XYZ file of C-alpha atoms in Angstrom:
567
model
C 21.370 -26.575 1.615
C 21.856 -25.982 5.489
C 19.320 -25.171 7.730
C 19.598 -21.327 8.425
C 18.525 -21.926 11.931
C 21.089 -21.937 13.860
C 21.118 -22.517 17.908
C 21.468 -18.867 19.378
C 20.411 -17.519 23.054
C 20.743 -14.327 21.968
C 19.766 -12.284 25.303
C 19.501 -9.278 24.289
C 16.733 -9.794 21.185
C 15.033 -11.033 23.816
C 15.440 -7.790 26.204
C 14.131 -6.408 22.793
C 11.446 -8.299 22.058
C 9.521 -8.285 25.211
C 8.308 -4.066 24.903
C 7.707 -5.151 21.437
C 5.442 -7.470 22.776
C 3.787 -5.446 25.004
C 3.178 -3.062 22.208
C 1.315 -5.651 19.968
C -0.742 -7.103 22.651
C -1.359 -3.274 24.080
C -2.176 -1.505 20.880
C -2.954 -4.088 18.343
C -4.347 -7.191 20.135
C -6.670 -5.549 23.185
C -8.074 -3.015 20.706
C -9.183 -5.482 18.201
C -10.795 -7.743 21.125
C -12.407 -4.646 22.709
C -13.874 -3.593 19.069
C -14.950 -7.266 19.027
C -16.895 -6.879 22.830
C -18.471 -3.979 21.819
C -20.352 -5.257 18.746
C -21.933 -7.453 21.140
C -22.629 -5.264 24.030
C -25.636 -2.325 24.804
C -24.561 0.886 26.422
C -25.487 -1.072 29.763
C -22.719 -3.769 29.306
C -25.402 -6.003 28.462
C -24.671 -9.111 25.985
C -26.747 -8.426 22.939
C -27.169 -9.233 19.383
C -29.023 -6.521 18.243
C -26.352 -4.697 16.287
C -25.373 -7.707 14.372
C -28.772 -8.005 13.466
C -29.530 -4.266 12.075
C -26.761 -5.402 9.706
C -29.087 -7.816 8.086
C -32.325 -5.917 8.486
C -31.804 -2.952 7.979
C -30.884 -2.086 4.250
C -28.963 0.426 4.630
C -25.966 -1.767 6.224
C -26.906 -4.441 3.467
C -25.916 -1.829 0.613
C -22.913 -0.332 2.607
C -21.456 -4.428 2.455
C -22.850 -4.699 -1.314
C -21.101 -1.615 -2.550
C -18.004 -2.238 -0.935
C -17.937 -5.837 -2.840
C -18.775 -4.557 -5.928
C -16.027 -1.554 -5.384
C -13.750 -4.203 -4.523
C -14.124 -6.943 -7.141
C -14.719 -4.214 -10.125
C -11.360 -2.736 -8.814
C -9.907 -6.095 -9.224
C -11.128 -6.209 -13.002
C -10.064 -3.050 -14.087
C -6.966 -2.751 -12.192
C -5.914 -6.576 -13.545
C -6.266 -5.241 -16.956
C -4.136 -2.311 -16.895
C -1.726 -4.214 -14.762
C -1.601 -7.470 -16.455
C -1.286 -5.031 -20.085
C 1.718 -3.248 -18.693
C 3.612 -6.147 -16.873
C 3.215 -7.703 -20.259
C 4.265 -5.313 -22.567
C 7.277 -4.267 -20.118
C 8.569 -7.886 -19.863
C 7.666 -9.751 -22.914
C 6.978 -6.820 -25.574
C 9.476 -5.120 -27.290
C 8.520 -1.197 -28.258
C 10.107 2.289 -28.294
C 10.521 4.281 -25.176
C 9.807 0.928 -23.122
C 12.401 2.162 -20.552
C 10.467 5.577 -19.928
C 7.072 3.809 -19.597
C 8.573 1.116 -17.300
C 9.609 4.574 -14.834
C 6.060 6.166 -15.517
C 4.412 3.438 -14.588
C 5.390 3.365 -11.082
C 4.723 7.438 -10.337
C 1.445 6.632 -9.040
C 2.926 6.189 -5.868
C 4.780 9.048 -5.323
C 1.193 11.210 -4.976
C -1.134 11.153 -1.620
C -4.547 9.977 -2.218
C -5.795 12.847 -1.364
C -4.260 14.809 -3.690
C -4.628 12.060 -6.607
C -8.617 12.354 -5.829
C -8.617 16.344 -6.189
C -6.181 15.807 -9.678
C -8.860 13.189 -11.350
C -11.554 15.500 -9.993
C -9.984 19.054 -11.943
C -8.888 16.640 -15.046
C -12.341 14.743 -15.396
C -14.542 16.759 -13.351
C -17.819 18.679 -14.422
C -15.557 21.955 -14.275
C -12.387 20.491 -14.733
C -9.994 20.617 -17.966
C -12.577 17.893 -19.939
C -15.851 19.453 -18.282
C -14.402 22.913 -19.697
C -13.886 21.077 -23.279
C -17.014 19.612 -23.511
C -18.754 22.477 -22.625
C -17.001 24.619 -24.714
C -17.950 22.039 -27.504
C -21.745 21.986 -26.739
C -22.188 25.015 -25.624
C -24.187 24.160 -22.533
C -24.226 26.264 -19.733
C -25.224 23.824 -17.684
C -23.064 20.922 -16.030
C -23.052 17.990 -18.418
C -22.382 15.388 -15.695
C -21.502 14.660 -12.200
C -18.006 12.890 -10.753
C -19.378 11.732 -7.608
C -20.494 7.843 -7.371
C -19.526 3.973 -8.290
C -17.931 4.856 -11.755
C -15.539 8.207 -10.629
C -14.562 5.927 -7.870
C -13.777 2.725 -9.877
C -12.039 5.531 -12.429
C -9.552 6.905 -9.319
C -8.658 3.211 -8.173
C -7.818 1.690 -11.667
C -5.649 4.916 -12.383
C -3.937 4.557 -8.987
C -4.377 0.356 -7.917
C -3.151 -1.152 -10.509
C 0.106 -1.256 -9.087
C -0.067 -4.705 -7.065
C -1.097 -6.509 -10.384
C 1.780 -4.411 -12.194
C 4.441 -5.671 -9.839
C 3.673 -8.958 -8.769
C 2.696 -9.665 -11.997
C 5.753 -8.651 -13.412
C 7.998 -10.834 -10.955
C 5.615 -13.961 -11.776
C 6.415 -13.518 -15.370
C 9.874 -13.591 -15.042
C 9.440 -17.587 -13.517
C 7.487 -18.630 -17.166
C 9.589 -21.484 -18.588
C 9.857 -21.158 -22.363
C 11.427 -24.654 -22.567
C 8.259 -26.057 -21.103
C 6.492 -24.497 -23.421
C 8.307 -25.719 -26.331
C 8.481 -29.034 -25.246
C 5.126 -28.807 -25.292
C 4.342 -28.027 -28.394
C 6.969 -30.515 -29.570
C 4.713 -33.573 -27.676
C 1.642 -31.958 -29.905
C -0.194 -30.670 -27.276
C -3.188 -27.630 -28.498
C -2.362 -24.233 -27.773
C -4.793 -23.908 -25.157
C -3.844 -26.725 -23.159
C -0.291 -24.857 -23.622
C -1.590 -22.196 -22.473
C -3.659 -23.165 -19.561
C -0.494 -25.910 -17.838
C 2.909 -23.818 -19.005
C 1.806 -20.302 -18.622
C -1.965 -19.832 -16.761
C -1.439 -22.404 -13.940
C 2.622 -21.267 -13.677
C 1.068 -17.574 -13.351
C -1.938 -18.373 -11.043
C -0.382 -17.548 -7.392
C 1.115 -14.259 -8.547
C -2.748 -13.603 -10.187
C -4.142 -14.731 -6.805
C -2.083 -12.700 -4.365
C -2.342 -9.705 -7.349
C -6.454 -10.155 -7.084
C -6.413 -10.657 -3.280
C -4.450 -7.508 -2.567
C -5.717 -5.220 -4.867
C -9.361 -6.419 -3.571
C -8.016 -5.679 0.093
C -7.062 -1.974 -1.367
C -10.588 -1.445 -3.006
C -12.613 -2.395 -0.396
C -10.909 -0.483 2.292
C -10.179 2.849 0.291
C -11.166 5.782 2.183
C -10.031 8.811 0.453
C -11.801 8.634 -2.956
C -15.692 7.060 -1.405
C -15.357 10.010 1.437
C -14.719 12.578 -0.717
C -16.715 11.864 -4.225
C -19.022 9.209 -2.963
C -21.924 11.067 -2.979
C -25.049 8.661 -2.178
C -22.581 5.580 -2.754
C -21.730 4.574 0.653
C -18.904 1.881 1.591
C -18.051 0.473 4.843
C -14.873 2.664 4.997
C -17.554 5.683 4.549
C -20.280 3.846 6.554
C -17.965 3.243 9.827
C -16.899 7.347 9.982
C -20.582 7.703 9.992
C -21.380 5.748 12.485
C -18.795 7.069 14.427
C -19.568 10.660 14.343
C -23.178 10.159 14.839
C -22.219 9.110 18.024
C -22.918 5.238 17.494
C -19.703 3.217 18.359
C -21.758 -0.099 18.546
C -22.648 -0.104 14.799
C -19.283 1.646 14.247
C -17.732 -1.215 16.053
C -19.722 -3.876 14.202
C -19.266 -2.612 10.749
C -15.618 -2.374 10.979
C -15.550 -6.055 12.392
C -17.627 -6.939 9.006
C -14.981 -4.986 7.246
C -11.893 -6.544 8.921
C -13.475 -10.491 7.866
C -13.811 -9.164 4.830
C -10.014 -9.088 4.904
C -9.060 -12.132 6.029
C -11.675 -13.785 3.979
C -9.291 -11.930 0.996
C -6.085 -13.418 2.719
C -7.307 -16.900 3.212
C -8.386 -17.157 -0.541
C -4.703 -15.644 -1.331
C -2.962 -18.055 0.518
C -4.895 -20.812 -0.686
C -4.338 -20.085 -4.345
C -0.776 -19.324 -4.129
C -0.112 -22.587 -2.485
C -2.582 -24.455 -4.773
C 0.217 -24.837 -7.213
C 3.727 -24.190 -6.626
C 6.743 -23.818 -9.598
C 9.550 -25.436 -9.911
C 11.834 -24.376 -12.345
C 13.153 -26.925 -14.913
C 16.949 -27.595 -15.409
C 16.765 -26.637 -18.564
C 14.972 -23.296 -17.576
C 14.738 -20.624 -20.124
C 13.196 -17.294 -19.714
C 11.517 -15.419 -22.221
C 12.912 -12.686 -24.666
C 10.938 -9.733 -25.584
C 9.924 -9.755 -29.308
C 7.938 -7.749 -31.427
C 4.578 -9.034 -33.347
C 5.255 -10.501 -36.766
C 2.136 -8.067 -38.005
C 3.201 -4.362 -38.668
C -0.325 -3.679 -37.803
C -0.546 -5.351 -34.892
C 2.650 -3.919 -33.688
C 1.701 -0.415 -34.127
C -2.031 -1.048 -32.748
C -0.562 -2.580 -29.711
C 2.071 0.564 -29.095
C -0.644 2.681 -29.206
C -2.497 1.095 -26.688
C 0.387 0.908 -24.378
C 1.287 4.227 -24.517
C -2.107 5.540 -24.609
C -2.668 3.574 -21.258
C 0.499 5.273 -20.208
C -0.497 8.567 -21.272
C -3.750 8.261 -19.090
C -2.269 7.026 -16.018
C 0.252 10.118 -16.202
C -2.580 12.487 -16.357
C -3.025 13.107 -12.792
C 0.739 13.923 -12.188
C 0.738 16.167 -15.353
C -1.678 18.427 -14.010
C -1.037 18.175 -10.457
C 2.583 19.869 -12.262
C 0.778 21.850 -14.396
C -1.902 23.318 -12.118
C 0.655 24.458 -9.454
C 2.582 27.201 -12.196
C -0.987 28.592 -12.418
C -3.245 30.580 -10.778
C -6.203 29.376 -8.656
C -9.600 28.496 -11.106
C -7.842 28.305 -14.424
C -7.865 24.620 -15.102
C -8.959 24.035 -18.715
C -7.430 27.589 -19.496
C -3.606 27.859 -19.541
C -2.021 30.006 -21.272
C 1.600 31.445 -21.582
C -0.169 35.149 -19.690
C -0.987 32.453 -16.536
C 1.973 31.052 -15.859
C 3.498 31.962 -12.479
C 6.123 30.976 -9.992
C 3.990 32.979 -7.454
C 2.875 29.782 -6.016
C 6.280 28.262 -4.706
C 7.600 31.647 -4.285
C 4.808 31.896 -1.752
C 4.439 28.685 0.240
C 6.738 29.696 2.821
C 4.491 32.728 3.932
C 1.638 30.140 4.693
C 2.693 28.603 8.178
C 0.437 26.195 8.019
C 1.789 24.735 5.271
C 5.512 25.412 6.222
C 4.235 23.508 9.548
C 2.545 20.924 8.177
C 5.797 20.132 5.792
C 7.945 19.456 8.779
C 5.133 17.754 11.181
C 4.617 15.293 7.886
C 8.830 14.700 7.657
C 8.835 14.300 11.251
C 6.275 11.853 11.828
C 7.283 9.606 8.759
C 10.599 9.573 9.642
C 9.699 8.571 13.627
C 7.822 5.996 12.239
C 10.409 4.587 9.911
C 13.127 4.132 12.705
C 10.506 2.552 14.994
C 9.076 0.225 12.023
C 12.392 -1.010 10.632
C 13.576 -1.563 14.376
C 10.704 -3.985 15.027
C 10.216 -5.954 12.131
C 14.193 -6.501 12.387
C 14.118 -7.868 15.775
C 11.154 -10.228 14.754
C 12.784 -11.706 11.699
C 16.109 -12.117 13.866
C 13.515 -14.167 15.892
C 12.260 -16.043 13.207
C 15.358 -16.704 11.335
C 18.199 -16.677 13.825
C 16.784 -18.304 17.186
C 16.009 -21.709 17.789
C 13.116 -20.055 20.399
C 10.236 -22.301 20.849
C 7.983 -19.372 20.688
C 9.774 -17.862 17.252
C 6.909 -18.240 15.809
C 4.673 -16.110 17.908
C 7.301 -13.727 16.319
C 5.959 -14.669 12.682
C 2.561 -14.371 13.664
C 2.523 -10.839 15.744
C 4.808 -9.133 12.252
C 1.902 -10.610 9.866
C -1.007 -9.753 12.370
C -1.941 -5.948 11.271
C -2.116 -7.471 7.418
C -5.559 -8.868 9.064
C -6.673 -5.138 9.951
C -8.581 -2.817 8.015
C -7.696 1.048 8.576
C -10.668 1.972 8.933
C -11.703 -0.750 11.547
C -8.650 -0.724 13.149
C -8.921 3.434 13.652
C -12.330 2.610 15.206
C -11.015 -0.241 17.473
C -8.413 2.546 18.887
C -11.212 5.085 19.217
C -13.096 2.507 21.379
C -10.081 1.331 23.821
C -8.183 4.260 24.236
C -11.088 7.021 24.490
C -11.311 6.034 28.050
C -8.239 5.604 30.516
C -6.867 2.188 30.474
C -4.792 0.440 33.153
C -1.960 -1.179 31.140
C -0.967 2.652 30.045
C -0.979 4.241 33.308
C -4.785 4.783 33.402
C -4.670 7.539 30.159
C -6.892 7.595 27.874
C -4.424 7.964 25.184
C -6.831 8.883 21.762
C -5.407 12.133 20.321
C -2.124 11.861 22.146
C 0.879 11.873 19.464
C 2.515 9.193 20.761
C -0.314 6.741 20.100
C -0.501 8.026 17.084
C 3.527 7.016 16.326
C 3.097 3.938 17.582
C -0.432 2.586 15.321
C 1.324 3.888 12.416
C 4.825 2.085 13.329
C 2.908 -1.453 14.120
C 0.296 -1.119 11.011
C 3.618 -0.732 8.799
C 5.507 -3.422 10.419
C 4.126 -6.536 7.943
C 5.846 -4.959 4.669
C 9.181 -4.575 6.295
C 9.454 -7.473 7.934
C 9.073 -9.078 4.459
C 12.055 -7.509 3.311
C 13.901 -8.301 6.523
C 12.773 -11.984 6.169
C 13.983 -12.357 2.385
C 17.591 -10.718 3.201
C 18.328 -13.143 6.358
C 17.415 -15.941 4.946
C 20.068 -16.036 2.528
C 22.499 -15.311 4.570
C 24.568 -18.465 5.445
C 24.626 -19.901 8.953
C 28.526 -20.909 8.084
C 29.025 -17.406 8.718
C 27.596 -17.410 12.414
C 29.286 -20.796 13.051
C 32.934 -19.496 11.959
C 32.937 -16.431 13.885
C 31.736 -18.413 16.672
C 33.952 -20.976 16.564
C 36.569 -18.079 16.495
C 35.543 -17.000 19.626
C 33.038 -14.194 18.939
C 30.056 -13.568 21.026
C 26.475 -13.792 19.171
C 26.267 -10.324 19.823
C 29.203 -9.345 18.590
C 29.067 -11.927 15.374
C 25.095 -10.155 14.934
C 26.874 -6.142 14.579
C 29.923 -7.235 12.758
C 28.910 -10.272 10.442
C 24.596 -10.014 9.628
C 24.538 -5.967 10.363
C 26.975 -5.090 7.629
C 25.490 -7.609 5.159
C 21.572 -6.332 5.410
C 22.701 -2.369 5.699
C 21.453 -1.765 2.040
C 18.167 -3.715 3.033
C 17.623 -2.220 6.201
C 17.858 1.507 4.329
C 15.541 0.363 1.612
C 12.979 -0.567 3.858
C 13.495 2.321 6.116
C 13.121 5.098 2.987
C 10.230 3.249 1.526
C 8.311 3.298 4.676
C 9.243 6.471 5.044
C 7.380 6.997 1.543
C 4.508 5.057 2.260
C 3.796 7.514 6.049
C 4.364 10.743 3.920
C 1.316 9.736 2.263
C -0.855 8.224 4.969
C -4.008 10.140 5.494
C -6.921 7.501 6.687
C -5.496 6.994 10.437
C -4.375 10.435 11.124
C -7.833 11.900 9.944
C -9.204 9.639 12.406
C -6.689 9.651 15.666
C -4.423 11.884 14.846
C -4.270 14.755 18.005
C -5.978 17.428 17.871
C -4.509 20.361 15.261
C -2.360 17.327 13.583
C -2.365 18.206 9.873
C -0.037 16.078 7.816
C 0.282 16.644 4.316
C -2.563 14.489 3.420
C -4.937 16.221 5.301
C -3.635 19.803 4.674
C -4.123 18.808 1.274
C -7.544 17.866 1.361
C -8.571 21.289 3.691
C -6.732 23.252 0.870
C -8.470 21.772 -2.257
C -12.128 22.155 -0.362
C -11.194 26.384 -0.385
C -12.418 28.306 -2.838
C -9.919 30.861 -2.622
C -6.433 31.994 -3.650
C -5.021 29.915 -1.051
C -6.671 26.730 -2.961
C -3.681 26.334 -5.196
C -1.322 25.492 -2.613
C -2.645 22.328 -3.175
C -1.145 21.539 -6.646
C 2.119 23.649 -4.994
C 2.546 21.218 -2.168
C 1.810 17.872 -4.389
C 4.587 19.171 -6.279
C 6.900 19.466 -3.693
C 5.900 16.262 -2.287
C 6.200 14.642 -5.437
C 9.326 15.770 -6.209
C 10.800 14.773 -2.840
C 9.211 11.226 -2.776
C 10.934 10.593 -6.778
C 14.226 12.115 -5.055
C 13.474 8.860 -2.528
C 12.397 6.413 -4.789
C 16.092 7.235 -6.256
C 17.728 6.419 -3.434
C 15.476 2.964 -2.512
C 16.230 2.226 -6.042
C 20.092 2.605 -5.578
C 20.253 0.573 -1.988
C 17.282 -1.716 -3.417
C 19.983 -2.959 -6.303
C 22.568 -2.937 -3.769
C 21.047 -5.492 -1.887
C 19.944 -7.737 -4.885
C 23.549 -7.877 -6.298
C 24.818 -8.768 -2.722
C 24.613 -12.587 -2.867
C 25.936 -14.926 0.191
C 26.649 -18.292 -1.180
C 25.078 -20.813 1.125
């Protein structure tokens, strides 16, 4: 196979890159070192350890690190067991309506966490749809429970996480070798031993990067500890608090805390997922799906699917269902409800009619910007022979080390005062800052896809239209352009996906009066009012819209896979 480096000046990635490196090091880079300086530093400037050391003495930062462990390791049980079931039964399992539960089991997505939260809370809730039924059953008058703490939370996350372990899952599946297997069998080797070298070990780095970045999501989820927590505080939680006490030191320190967490989570990802590497035999052969030889166990296991399926639908079933009825009549719908008032109506609220197009807007901003950068750096990183190509690697990877939360805080701290290398603003609450954390904290994901696409594109391309005369510009817009257009659209709608949702950095620097759907979302479902069921009217129309997207992704997605370049 040739090398796909190939031995390009390339000028003008260059004129590109350099702004692009001025935005890392500006807004990603001086941020995180400033957070860092001010974990260590009194109000005087003074070098101190002090706040470092509340974190060890003082209990209340000890259970704020506790619970966020035990959020994020019980997130990685739960969520590996409805993952690992459903990438199983999807890709080795044969079963009617498999196609229908493959589709429903990636809607998760398409709802805000925000909205998700507020769904779980009127389906599960005290007074929601099963609160009503079990009241109605016992006739208490009294609440029979609460939804606030550990378990609600651990609930929310393995309804709405499990989608890391569902994918990758599903992908590291695909590599099992059923020859190997056989073969092993054949030599007389026991089923575990089977078990453990031709399937466990072949599986483990899809497990491990599954584990690590669903553990990553748990520990750093903001929307559902914020708004059922109750008295169980995470660091996500614990930083905001800090914050708006007025505390920026502890603030600071906890969201440095939070942040190794992370790349304690990434190191331990990496490390299993090179610990074993596979190869794929010759004589390859992937699995077929089949069906258990027990009718019993056949139908038990069908059940279980679809019940699994049938739960993890819940939340989008009601958010549906809730918006064709009036406000306060979950657990009561009936034919006399059921109104169109609601969407019939959502263009009198300006707010909401405001906070629809800010949302668009934003997302799509960000989108252009995101897919702009992380195509110059892979360029970088695939196309140059640049001794520095891979400070290019490093700066598209760098906000994967970044927490949120912390990183919100870290832009609080730099840019609430004026700063000389951005004209002596201070920037926090501007809109433009806001763009520009959002374009750089999505740049990671795309850059993947960017990265995958080059790379198997063929330098013999580059060298024949150079040896034909073409200029590397020219051979760049002509030749690699055209190839990656159904990659570079992909990317660009599911990052646009990804920002209609986003909710934890524009709560915390968005400008002041910045409502994006998230937030409306979460100002709408805390009114007790007629207004409050714009809530399940909007997550409609969002969700709606985002499956609309995932339509299109889907069609340029497969456009892209079938679009091989022989090397």
């Amino acid at each position: 196979m040739k090398n796909n480096v190939i031995n390009m000046k390339n000028k003008w990635l260059l004129f590109l890159f350099i702004p692009i490196l001025y935005l890392f090091v500006a807004f990603l880079v001086i941020p995180s070192i400033t957070t860092f300086v001010e974990s260590f530093t009194t109000n005087e400037g003074e070098f101190t350890f002090r706040w470092l050391e509340l974190m060890f003495t003082n209990d209340k930062y000890g259970e704020y690190i506790l619970n966020t462990l035990g959020l994020g390791f019980a997130t990685v049980i739960v969520c590996g067991i409805v993952g690992f079931s459903l990438a199983f039964a999807f890709n080795f399992y044969d079963f009617n309506g498999k196609f229908i539960g493959k589709i429903i089991a990636l809607l998760p997505i398409c709802l805000p966490g925000t909205l998700f939260v507020y769904a779980c809370v009127n389906i599960f809730g005290p007074t929601g749809v099963l609160g009503n039924i079990l009241t109605a059953i016992t006739g208490s008058e009294e609440q029979l429970y609460s939804f606030t703490g550990f378990w609600p939370i651990l609930l929310i996350h393995a309804l709405s996480q499990y989608i890391n372990f569902y994918v990758i899952i599903s992908y590291g599946l695909t590599k099992i070798d059923k020859s190997q297997m056989e073969s092993s069998i054949i030599l007389g080797a026991s089923k575990f031993k089977v078990f453990k070298d031709s399937f466990f070990i072949p599986l483990l780095p899809s497990i491990a990067s599954a584990a690590g970045l669903t553990l990553i999501g748990g520990m750093g989820s903001y929307a559902a500890p914020s708004m059922i927590g109750g008295s169980f505080i995470t660091l996500t939680v614990g930083i905001n608090t800090a914050r708006q006490s007025g505390n920026l030191h502890i603030s600071s320190m906890l969201s440095i805390i939070s942040s190794l967490l992370v790349i304690i989570s990434l190191i331990l990802i990496e490390y299993f997922s090179r610990k074993r590497t596979t190869t794929l035999s010759v004589k390859y052969t992937p699995f077929t799906t089949y069906r258990f030889k027990s009718k019993v166990a056949h139908n038990l296991f069908t059940l279980y699917i679809w019940l699994l399926i049938i739960v993890l639908m819940l939340p989008i079933i009601f958010v549906v269902l809730f918006s064709f009825f009036p406000p306060k009549s979950s657990g009561t719908f009936t034919l006399d409800n059921f109104t169109l008032s609601g969407f019939s109506n959502i263009w009198n609220y300006g707010d909401i009619v405001d906070s629809l197009k800010y949302t668009f807007e934003q997302s799509f901003i960000v989108a252009i910007i995101t897919v702009i950068i992380a195509l110059v750096l892979a360029l970088i990183s695939l196309r140059t022979n640049w001794k520095f190509k891979s400070l290019a690697n490093g700066m598209a990877h760098f906000p994967t080390f970044i927490s949120d939360v912390g990183y919100a805080i870290a832009v609080i701290v730099t840019f609430n005062v004026p700063q000389w290398f951005v004209g002596n603003q201070a920037l926090y609450g501007d809109y433009s800052l806001l763009i520009i954390i959002l374009a750089l904290l999505s740049v990671t994901l795309a850059y993947k896809n960017f990265y995958s696409a080059i790379q198997r594109i063929s330098t013999d391309l580059d060298e024949a239209s150079s040896m034909l005369g073409a200029s590397e510009f020219y051979t760049m817009r002509k030749v690699i352009f055209p190839i990656i257009t159904p990659i570079f659209i992909s990317t660009f709608i599911i990052t646009m996906i990804y920002k209609l949702q986003e909710y934890t950095i524009n709560a915390f620097i968005g400008p002041i009066g910045n409502s994006n759907i998230a937030m409306l979302i979460r100002s709408l479902g805390s009114q007790e009012n007629d207004k409050s069921n714009m809530t399940w009217v909007l997550g409609t129309i969002v969700l709606v819209i985002v499956i609309f997207l995932l339509v299109i992704y889907n069609k340029f997605s497969n456009t892209n896979d079938s679009q091989q370049v022989q090397e």
